Coordinates of C-alpha atoms in Angstrom, one line a residue:
Chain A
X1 CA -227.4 -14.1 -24.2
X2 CA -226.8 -12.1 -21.1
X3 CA -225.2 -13.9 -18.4
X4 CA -226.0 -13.8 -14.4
X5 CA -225.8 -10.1 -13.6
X6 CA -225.2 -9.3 -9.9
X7 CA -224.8 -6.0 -8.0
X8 CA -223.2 -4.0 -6.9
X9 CA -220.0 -5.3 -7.6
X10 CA -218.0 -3.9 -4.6
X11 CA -219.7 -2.6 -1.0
X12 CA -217.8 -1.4 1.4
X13 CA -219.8 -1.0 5.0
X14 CA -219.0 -0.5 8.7
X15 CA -220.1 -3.2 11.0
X16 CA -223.2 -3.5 12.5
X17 CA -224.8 -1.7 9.4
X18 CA -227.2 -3.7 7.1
X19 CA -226.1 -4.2 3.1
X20 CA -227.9 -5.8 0.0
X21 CA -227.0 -7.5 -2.8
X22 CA -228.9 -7.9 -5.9
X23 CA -229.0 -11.0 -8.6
X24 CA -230.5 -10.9 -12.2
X25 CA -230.5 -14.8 -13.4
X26 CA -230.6 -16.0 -16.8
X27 CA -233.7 -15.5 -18.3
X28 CA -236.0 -18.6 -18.4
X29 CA -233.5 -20.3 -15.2
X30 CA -236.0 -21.2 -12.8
X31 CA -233.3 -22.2 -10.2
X32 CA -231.1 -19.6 -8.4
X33 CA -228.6 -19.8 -5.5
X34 CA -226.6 -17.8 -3.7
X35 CA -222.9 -18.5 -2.3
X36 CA -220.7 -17.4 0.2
X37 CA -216.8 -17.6 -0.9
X38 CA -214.2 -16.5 1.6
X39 CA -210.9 -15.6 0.4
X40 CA -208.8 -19.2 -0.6
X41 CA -211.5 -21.1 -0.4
X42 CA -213.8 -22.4 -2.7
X43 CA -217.8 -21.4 -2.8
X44 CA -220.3 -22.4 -0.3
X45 CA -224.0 -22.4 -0.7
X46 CA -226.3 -20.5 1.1
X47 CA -229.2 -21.0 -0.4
X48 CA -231.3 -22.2 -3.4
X49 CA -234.5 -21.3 -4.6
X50 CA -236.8 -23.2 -7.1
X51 CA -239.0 -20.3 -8.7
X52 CA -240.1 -18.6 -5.7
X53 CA -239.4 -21.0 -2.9
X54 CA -236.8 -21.5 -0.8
X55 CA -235.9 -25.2 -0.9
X56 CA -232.7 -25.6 0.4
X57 CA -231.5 -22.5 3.3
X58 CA -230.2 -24.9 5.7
X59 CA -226.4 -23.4 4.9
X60 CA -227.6 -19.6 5.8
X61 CA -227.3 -18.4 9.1
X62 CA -230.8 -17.2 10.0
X63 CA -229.7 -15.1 12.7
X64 CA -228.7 -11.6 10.8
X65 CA -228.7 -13.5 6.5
X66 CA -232.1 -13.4 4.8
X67 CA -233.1 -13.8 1.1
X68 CA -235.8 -13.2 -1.1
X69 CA -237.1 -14.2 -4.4
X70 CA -240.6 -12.6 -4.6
X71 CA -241.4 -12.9 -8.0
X72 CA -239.5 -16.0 -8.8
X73 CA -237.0 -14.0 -11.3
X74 CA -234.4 -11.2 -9.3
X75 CA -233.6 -12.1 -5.8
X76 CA -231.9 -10.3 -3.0
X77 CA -229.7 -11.3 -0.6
X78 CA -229.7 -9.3 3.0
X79 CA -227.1 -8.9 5.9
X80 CA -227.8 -7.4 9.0
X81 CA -226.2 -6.6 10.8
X82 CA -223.0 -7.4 9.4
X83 CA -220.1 -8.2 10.7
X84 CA -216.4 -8.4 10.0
X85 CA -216.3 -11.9 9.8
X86 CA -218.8 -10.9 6.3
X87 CA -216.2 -9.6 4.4
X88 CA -216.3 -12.2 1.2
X89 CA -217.2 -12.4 -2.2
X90 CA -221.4 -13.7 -2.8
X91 CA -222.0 -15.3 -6.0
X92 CA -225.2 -15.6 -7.6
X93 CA -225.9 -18.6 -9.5
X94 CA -228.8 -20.0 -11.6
X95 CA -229.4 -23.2 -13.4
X96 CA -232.6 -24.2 -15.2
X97 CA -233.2 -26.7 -13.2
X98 CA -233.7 -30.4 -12.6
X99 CA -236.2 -30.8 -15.8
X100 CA -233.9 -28.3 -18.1
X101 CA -230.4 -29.6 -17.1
X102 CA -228.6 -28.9 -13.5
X103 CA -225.7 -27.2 -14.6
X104 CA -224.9 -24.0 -12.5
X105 CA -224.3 -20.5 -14.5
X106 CA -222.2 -17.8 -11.9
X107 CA -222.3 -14.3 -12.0
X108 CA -219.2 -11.9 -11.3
X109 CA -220.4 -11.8 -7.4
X110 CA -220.5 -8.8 -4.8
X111 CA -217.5 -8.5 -3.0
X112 CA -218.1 -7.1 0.3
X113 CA -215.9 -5.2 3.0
X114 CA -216.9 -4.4 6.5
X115 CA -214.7 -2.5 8.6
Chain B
X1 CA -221.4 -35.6 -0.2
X2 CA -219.1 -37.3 -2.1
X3 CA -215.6 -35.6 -1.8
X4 CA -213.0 -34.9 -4.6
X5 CA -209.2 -34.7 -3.9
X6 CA -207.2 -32.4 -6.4
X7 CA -203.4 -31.1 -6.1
X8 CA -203.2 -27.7 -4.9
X9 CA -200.8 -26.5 -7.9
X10 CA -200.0 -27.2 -11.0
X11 CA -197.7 -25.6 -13.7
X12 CA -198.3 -26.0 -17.8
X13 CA -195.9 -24.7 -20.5
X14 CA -198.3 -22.6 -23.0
X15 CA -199.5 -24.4 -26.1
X16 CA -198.7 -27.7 -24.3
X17 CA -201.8 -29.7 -22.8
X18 CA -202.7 -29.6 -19.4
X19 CA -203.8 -32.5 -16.9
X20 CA -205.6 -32.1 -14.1
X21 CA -206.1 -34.8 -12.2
X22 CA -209.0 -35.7 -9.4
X23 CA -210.1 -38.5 -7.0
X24 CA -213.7 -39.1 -6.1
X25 CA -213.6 -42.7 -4.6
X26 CA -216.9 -42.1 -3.0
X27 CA -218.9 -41.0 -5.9
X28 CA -222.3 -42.7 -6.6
X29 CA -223.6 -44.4 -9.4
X30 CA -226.1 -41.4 -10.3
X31 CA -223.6 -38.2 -9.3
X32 CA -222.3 -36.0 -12.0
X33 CA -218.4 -34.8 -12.0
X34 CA -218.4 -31.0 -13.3
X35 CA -215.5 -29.0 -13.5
X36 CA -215.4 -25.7 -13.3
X37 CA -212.6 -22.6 -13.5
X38 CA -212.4 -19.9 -11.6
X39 CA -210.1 -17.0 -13.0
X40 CA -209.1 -14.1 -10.3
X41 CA -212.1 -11.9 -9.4
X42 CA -214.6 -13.9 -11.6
X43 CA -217.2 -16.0 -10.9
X44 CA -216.5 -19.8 -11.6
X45 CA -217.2 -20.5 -15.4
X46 CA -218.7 -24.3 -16.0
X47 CA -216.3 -26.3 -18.4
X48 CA -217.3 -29.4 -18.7
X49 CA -219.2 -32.6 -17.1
X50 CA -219.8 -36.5 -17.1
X51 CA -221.4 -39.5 -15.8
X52 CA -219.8 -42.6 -17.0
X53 CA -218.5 -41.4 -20.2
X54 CA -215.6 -39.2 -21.5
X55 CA -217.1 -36.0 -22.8
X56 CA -215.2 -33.5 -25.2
X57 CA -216.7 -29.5 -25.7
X58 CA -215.1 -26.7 -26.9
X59 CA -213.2 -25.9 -24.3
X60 CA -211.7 -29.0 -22.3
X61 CA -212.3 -33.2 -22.5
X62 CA -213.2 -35.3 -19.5
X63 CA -212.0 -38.7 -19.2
X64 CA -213.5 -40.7 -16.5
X65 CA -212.3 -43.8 -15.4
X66 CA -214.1 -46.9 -15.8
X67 CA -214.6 -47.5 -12.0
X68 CA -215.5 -43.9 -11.7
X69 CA -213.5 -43.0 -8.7
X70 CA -211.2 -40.5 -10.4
X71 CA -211.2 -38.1 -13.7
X72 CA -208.7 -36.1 -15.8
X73 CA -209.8 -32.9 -17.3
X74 CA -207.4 -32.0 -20.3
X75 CA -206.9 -28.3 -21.9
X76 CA -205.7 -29.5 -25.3
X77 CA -203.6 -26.5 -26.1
X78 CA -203.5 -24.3 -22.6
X79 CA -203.0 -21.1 -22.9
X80 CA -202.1 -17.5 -20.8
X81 CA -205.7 -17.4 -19.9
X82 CA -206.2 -20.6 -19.3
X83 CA -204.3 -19.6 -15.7
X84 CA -207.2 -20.2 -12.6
X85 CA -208.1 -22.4 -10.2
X86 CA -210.0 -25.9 -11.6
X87 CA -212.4 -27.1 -9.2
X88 CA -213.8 -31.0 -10.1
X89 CA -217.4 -31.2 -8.2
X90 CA -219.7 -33.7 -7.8
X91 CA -223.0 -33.4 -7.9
X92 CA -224.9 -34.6 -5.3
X93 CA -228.7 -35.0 -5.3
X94 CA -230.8 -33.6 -2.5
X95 CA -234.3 -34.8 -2.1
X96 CA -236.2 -35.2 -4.8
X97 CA -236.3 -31.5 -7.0
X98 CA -232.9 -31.0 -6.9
X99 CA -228.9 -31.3 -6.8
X100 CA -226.2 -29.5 -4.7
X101 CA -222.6 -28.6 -5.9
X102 CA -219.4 -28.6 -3.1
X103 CA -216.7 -27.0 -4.0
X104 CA -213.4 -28.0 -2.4
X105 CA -210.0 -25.6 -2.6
X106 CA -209.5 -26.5 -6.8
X107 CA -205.8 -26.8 -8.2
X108 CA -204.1 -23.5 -9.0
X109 CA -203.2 -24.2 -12.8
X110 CA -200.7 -21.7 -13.9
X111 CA -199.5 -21.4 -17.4
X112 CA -196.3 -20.3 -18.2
X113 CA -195.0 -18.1 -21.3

């Protein structure tokens, strides 16, 4: 079974220029989140969807992060503009959910630069 | 959220058992302790978790105490790859449709030849 697959795995960007990152969840896992892990630390969510909705973005900064999740399978995660203080790894996560069992699958995350 | 208090380090001989210890005084009667691993430049991999009881799988056992305020997660036989950070979590619901995990700074395990 093919795990959480996120990309791209590396990004390197300037400041003030916008980047995406891109998560493929485990097929049938209705639940997906997205983390923010900064170097030494351990991962912090940003958001979580349930299918299509948004049901818990209270983490993400709203000013320059968005996310979608159109279709209630891939979802992206947007910055812009970035800034230095981006640079971290995001993880993708997905579970199957409250009904199916809570437990949280990660992918390898995006790790992004801005210089 | 309930919060979870591990050592920052710990060192294991290989083939030997490993012992990693956490506090959770604060935990709830419905929250979950997971553990999870997080090897340099991977995501975290889920190991193992419980409620009340100790739980065994293929990779690790959980052993919970009876009041619940603290657990031990045990690599049987710990090997080279078993070096990562260990993060104990607990779960903690949120509203009604769902459950949020906070990850705190782990214990380094290393595993020496």
């Amino acid at each position: 079974e093919a795990g959480v697959v996120q990309s791209p795995r590396y990004k390197i960007i300037e400041k003030k220029q916008p980047v995406a990152f891109w998560c493929n969840p485990i097929s049938g896992h209705n639940t997906l989140y997205w983390y923010l892990q900064n170097l030494g630390q351990g991962p912090e969510l940003l958001i979580r969807y349930e299918n299509e909705e948004a049901v818990d973005d209270s983490q993400l900064p709203k000013d320059r992060f968005s996310a979608e999740r159109l279709k209630g399978v891939d979802s992206t995660l947007k910055i812009q503009p970035a800034e230095l203080g981006d640079s971290a790894v995001y993880l993708c996560a997905s579970s199957l959910g409250l009904a199916g069992g809570e437990t949280q699958y990660f992918g390898p995350g995006t790790r992004l630069l801005v210089l | 959220d309930a919060k979870t208090t591990q050592p920052p380090s710990m060192d294991c001989a290989e083939g030997r058992a490993a012992n990693l210890p956490c506090n959770h005084s604060t935990i709830s009667g419905n929250e979950y302790v997971y553990w999870y691993r997080q090897i340099h430049s991977q995501g975290p991999q889920y190991i193992i978790h419980g409620l009340k009881n100790n739980e065994t799988n293929e990779m690790a056992s959980l052993i919970i105490t009876e009041d619940r305020k603290s657990s031990t997660l045990i690599l049987p036989h710990a090997t080279l790859r078993d070096t990562a950070v260990y993060y104990c979590i607990v779960r903690v619901a949120v509203g009604t449709s769902g459950s949020r995990l906070t990850f705190g700074e782990g214990t380094q395990l290393t595993v020496n030849p």
